[in-house]
Amino acid sequence: MSIHTVKRAQSHLVWDNSIPPVLRVNSGETITFDCLDASNGQVTSDTQAQHLATLNFASLDQVNGPIYVSTAEPGDTLQIDVLDVQTADWGWTGIFPGFGILADEFAVPELKIWSLHTSEGEEESYGYAWFDKSKGIKIPLKPLAGEMGVAPGEKGAFSTIPPYKTGGNIDTKHLSKGSTLYLPIEAEGALFSVGDGHAAQGDGEVCGTAIETPMKITVRLTVLKDKQYVKTPHFQTPPTTKSESTDGYYCTTGVDPDIREATRSAVRNMIAFLSAEYSLKPVESYMLCSVAGDLRMHEVVDMPNYVIGMMIPRSIFGHSS
């Protein structure tokens, strides 16, 4: 199977279906992307907090690509299998005035530079970083790409800062190695791009930055013709021995500028998934969402849109007695 590579310089700053692809691949092929951090290389391990005010914000949140996938047509679904994510040995977390869920309360620029101790351990052990060693605060690493998306069907340029129904800056911490993301295709070839490396992140990314870091990410892109219910990003987490569900989760999302409507959409999309995949009546699916599903706030700071997820444990399915 072919393995392709995309270099750091092969990036763009908007979602736009008129951007020429940097690569054309067949469905099922694998690509490795070499990505700068979300500052587009403007923040380094030597940067000081006062330098944040001098950043060129127009060049933030670049994504690498786009990738044209043969046979991908509007109405199809793109399956993105995350095969590997590797970070640099450092990262950063910043407070930017005017940005974050408490922007009015934290108006002074701040910057933390992290030393990342990475590993290839088993059972989700990807290394660690000290938040404050003297106080014993240690952060486990679980690297992911904050930005994964396909081009919109609508003509024009759309900022990479917010999340969309076609993906983008979805900043969902569960999209680490072993996970699978599903995106609705609106443009011919899908035109997939990725970026915004995170070494660790909490649900919501409330201050607007995670542990930002350069990354190398390897994904497999597959076109699906039978998942028409995928209207927003869906994802599946891998099996794990550290979770209450050893089979992982399936998650549907809602993406909307109104947080309640995003939540309603996430539930509706789970109902559509359960009805299609498990032959449940909509009312049965709705009940199952209430007794087994978990609502999560995945992205709450990159306006104008919120990303709300409805996660259901896969361990509840497939029982014979």
Coordinates of C-alpha atoms in Angstrom, one line a residue:
M1 CA 0.0 0.0 0.0
S2 CA 1.3 3.4 -0.9
I3 CA 2.5 5.8 1.9
H4 CA 2.7 9.4 0.9
T5 CA 4.2 12.4 2.7
V6 CA 3.1 16.1 3.0
K7 CA 5.7 18.7 4.0
R8 CA 5.4 21.5 6.5
A9 CA 5.4 24.1 3.7
Q10 CA 2.4 22.4 2.0
S11 CA -0.2 24.3 4.0
H12 CA -3.0 26.8 3.7
L13 CA -4.9 29.2 5.9
V14 CA -8.5 28.8 4.7
W15 CA -11.0 26.1 3.8
D16 CA -11.7 26.6 0.1
N17 CA -12.6 24.0 -2.5
S18 CA -10.7 26.0 -5.1
I19 CA -7.3 25.4 -3.5
P20 CA -5.3 22.9 -5.7
P21 CA -4.5 19.7 -4.0
V22 CA -0.9 19.0 -3.0
L23 CA -1.4 15.3 -3.4
R24 CA -3.9 12.9 -5.1
V25 CA -4.4 9.5 -3.5
N26 CA -6.6 6.5 -3.9
S27 CA -9.1 5.5 -1.3
G28 CA -7.5 3.4 1.4
E29 CA -4.0 5.0 1.1
T30 CA -1.9 6.3 3.9
I31 CA -0.4 9.8 4.3
T32 CA 2.1 11.2 6.8
F33 CA 1.9 15.0 7.4
D34 CA 4.7 17.0 9.0
C35 CA 3.0 20.0 10.6
L36 CA 4.2 23.1 12.5
D37 CA 2.3 24.1 15.6
A38 CA -0.8 26.3 15.5
S39 CA 1.3 29.4 15.6
N40 CA 2.8 28.5 12.2
G41 CA 6.3 28.4 13.8
Q42 CA 6.0 31.9 15.4
V43 CA 6.2 30.5 18.9
T44 CA 9.4 28.6 19.8
S45 CA 10.8 27.1 23.0
D46 CA 12.5 30.5 23.6
T47 CA 9.5 32.7 23.2
Q48 CA 8.4 34.9 26.1
A49 CA 4.9 36.0 27.1
Q50 CA 5.4 39.6 25.9
H51 CA 6.1 38.3 22.4
L52 CA 2.5 37.0 22.0
A53 CA 1.2 40.4 21.2
T54 CA 3.5 40.6 18.2
L55 CA 2.3 37.4 16.5
N56 CA 0.8 37.6 13.1
F57 CA -2.7 36.3 13.9
A58 CA -3.6 36.1 10.2
S59 CA -1.2 33.2 9.8
L60 CA -2.4 31.1 12.8
D61 CA -4.1 27.7 12.6
Q62 CA -2.7 26.7 9.2
V63 CA -3.5 23.2 8.0
N64 CA -1.5 20.9 5.7
G65 CA -3.0 19.7 2.5
P66 CA -5.4 19.5 0.8
I67 CA -5.5 15.9 -0.3
Y68 CA -7.7 14.8 -3.2
V69 CA -9.1 11.3 -2.7
S70 CA -10.2 9.5 -5.8
T71 CA -13.8 8.4 -6.0
A72 CA -14.8 10.9 -3.3
E73 CA -18.0 12.7 -4.3
P74 CA -20.4 15.0 -2.5
G75 CA -22.7 12.9 -0.3
D76 CA -20.0 10.3 0.5
T77 CA -18.2 10.0 3.9
L78 CA -14.5 10.2 4.4
Q79 CA -13.1 7.8 7.0
I80 CA -9.9 9.0 8.6
D81 CA -8.0 6.4 10.6
V82 CA -5.4 8.0 12.9
L83 CA -2.5 5.6 12.7
D84 CA 0.2 7.5 14.6
V85 CA 0.8 11.0 16.1
Q86 CA 4.3 12.1 17.2
T87 CA 5.0 15.4 18.9
A88 CA 8.2 17.5 19.3
D89 CA 10.0 17.5 22.6
W90 CA 8.4 20.8 23.6
G91 CA 5.1 22.6 23.5
W92 CA 3.4 25.7 24.6
T93 CA 0.1 27.0 26.2
G94 CA -0.8 30.6 25.9
I95 CA -3.4 33.1 27.2
F96 CA -4.3 35.6 24.5
P97 CA -6.3 38.7 25.4
G98 CA -9.8 38.5 24.0
F99 CA -9.7 34.8 23.5
G100 CA -11.0 31.9 25.6
I101 CA -14.1 31.2 27.6
L102 CA -13.1 33.6 30.4
A103 CA -11.4 36.2 28.1
D104 CA -12.9 39.1 30.1
E105 CA -11.3 37.8 33.3
F106 CA -7.8 36.9 31.9
A107 CA -6.7 39.9 29.9
V108 CA -2.9 39.7 30.4
P109 CA -0.9 37.6 27.9
E110 CA 0.7 34.5 29.5
L111 CA 2.8 31.7 28.1
K112 CA 4.0 28.4 29.4
I113 CA 6.7 26.4 27.6
W114 CA 6.5 22.7 28.3
S115 CA 9.1 20.0 28.1
L116 CA 7.5 16.9 26.7
H117 CA 8.8 13.5 27.8
T118 CA 7.4 11.2 25.1
S119 CA 7.3 7.5 25.0
E120 CA 6.0 4.6 23.0
G121 CA 4.5 2.8 26.0
E122 CA 1.5 0.5 26.0
E123 CA -2.0 1.1 27.2
E124 CA -2.2 4.7 26.2
S125 CA 1.1 5.7 27.8
Y126 CA 2.4 8.4 25.5
G127 CA 4.6 10.1 28.0
Y128 CA 4.1 13.1 30.3
A129 CA 4.8 16.7 31.0
W130 CA 5.3 18.5 34.3
F131 CA 2.9 21.4 34.9
D132 CA 4.5 22.0 38.3
K133 CA 7.0 19.5 39.5
S134 CA 7.4 21.1 42.9
K135 CA 3.6 20.7 43.5
G136 CA 3.5 17.3 42.0
I137 CA 1.2 18.2 39.0
K138 CA 1.9 15.9 36.1
I139 CA 0.1 15.8 32.8
P140 CA -0.2 12.6 30.8
L141 CA 0.3 13.1 27.1
K142 CA -2.2 12.0 24.5
P143 CA -1.3 13.7 21.2
L144 CA -3.9 14.6 18.6
A145 CA -4.6 16.9 15.7
G146 CA -6.9 19.7 16.6
E147 CA -7.7 20.5 13.0
M148 CA -9.0 17.8 10.6
G149 CA -11.4 18.6 7.9
V150 CA -12.5 18.5 4.3
A151 CA -13.4 21.4 2.0
P152 CA -16.9 22.9 2.1
G153 CA -19.1 22.5 -0.9
E154 CA -19.9 26.2 -0.9
K155 CA -17.6 28.4 -2.9
G156 CA -15.4 30.9 -1.1
A157 CA -12.7 31.0 1.6
F158 CA -13.6 30.1 5.2
S159 CA -11.4 30.7 8.2
T160 CA -9.6 27.7 9.8
I161 CA -10.3 29.1 13.3
P162 CA -13.8 27.8 13.9
P163 CA -15.2 24.2 13.6
Y164 CA -17.7 23.4 10.9
K165 CA -20.0 20.5 9.9
T166 CA -17.2 19.4 7.6
G167 CA -14.7 19.3 10.4
G168 CA -11.9 21.9 10.8
N169 CA -10.9 23.2 14.2
I170 CA -12.9 20.6 16.1
D171 CA -10.3 20.3 18.9
T172 CA -11.6 17.0 20.2
K173 CA -9.2 15.3 22.6
H174 CA -10.5 11.8 21.7
L175 CA -9.0 11.9 18.2
S176 CA -5.7 10.4 19.2
K177 CA -3.9 7.3 17.8
G178 CA -6.2 4.5 17.1
S179 CA -9.3 6.6 16.7
T180 CA -11.4 7.0 13.5
L181 CA -13.0 10.2 12.3
Y182 CA -15.9 10.3 9.8
L183 CA -16.5 13.5 7.9
P184 CA -19.3 14.4 5.4
I185 CA -17.9 15.1 1.9
E186 CA -19.2 18.2 0.2
A187 CA -16.6 18.7 -2.6
E188 CA -15.2 16.4 -5.2
G189 CA -12.1 14.6 -4.0
A190 CA -13.0 15.5 -0.4
L191 CA -9.9 17.8 -0.1
F192 CA -8.7 16.7 3.3
S193 CA -6.3 18.8 5.5
V194 CA -4.9 18.4 9.0
G195 CA -2.9 20.5 11.5
D196 CA -2.9 22.1 15.0
G197 CA -0.9 19.5 16.9
H198 CA -1.8 19.0 20.6
A199 CA 0.3 17.0 23.1
A200 CA -2.6 17.0 25.6
Q201 CA -5.9 18.8 25.8
G202 CA -9.0 18.8 28.0
D203 CA -12.6 18.7 26.7
G204 CA -13.5 22.2 25.6
E205 CA -10.0 23.7 25.5
V206 CA -11.4 26.5 27.6
C207 CA -8.5 29.0 27.4
G208 CA -8.2 28.5 23.7
T209 CA -4.9 26.6 23.6
A210 CA -3.9 23.1 24.6
I211 CA -0.3 21.9 24.8
E212 CA 0.4 23.2 21.3
T213 CA 3.3 21.4 19.5
P214 CA 4.6 20.5 16.1
M215 CA 3.6 17.0 15.1
K216 CA 3.9 14.3 12.5
I217 CA 0.6 12.5 12.0
T218 CA -0.1 9.5 9.8
V219 CA -3.7 8.8 8.6
R220 CA -5.4 6.4 6.3
L221 CA -8.1 8.0 4.1
T222 CA -11.0 5.8 2.9
V223 CA -14.1 6.8 1.0
L224 CA -17.4 5.3 2.2
K225 CA -20.5 5.2 0.1
D226 CA -23.0 3.9 2.6
K227 CA -22.9 6.4 5.5
Q228 CA -25.3 9.1 4.4
Y229 CA -26.4 9.7 8.0
V230 CA -23.0 11.4 8.6
K231 CA -23.9 15.1 8.4
T232 CA -21.3 16.4 11.0
P233 CA -18.1 14.9 12.4
H234 CA -18.6 11.5 13.9
F235 CA -15.8 9.5 15.5
Q236 CA -14.9 6.2 17.1
T237 CA -12.4 5.8 20.0
P238 CA -10.2 2.7 20.2
P239 CA -10.6 -0.1 22.8
T240 CA -8.8 0.6 26.0
T241 CA -8.1 -1.1 29.3
K242 CA -8.2 2.1 31.3
S243 CA -11.8 3.1 30.5
E244 CA -15.0 1.8 31.9
S245 CA -15.8 0.8 28.3
T246 CA -13.1 -1.5 27.0
D247 CA -14.6 -1.3 23.5
G248 CA -14.4 2.5 23.3
Y249 CA -17.1 4.9 22.2
Y250 CA -19.0 6.0 19.1
C251 CA -19.7 9.7 19.0
T252 CA -21.8 12.0 17.0
T253 CA -21.5 15.8 17.1
G254 CA -23.6 18.9 16.7
V255 CA -21.9 22.0 15.3
D256 CA -23.8 25.3 15.7
P257 CA -23.4 28.9 16.9
D258 CA -26.1 28.2 19.5
I259 CA -24.9 25.7 22.2
R260 CA -28.4 24.3 22.8
E261 CA -29.0 23.7 19.1
A262 CA -25.5 22.1 18.8
T263 CA -26.6 19.7 21.6
R264 CA -29.9 18.9 20.0
S265 CA -28.1 18.2 16.7
A266 CA -25.6 15.9 18.5
V267 CA -28.6 13.9 19.9
R268 CA -30.5 13.8 16.6
N269 CA -27.3 12.6 14.8
M270 CA -26.9 9.8 17.3
I271 CA -30.5 8.8 16.8
A272 CA -29.9 8.6 13.0
F273 CA -26.7 6.5 13.6
L274 CA -28.4 4.0 16.0
S275 CA -31.5 3.7 13.7
A276 CA -29.3 3.1 10.6
E277 CA -26.7 0.8 12.2
Y278 CA -28.8 -1.2 14.7
S279 CA -32.3 -1.0 13.1
L280 CA -33.8 0.8 16.1
K281 CA -36.9 2.9 15.9
P282 CA -36.2 6.6 16.4
V283 CA -38.0 6.6 19.8
E284 CA -35.9 3.6 20.9
S285 CA -32.7 5.4 19.9
Y286 CA -33.8 8.4 21.8
M287 CA -34.3 6.3 24.9
L288 CA -30.9 4.7 24.5
C289 CA -29.2 8.1 24.2
S290 CA -30.8 9.0 27.6
V291 CA -29.8 5.9 29.5
A292 CA -26.4 5.1 28.0
G293 CA -25.1 8.2 26.1
D294 CA -22.9 11.0 27.5
L295 CA -23.0 14.6 26.3
R296 CA -19.6 16.3 26.1
M297 CA -18.5 19.8 25.3
H298 CA -15.7 19.2 22.9
E299 CA -15.0 22.8 21.5
V300 CA -16.4 25.9 23.2
V301 CA -14.0 28.8 22.3
D302 CA -13.5 29.0 18.5
M303 CA -16.4 31.1 17.6
P304 CA -18.9 31.3 16.0
N305 CA -19.5 27.5 16.5
Y306 CA -19.6 25.1 19.4
V307 CA -18.9 21.4 19.0
I308 CA -21.0 19.2 21.3
G309 CA -20.7 15.4 21.3
M310 CA -23.0 12.5 22.2
M311 CA -20.9 9.5 23.1
I312 CA -22.3 6.0 23.4
P313 CA -20.2 3.0 24.7
R314 CA -19.8 0.3 22.1
S315 CA -19.7 -2.3 24.9
I316 CA -23.5 -2.2 25.2
F317 CA -23.9 -3.8 21.7
G318 CA -23.4 -7.4 20.4
H319 CA -24.5 -9.4 23.5
S320 CA -26.2 -12.7 22.9
S321 CA -27.4 -13.4 26.5

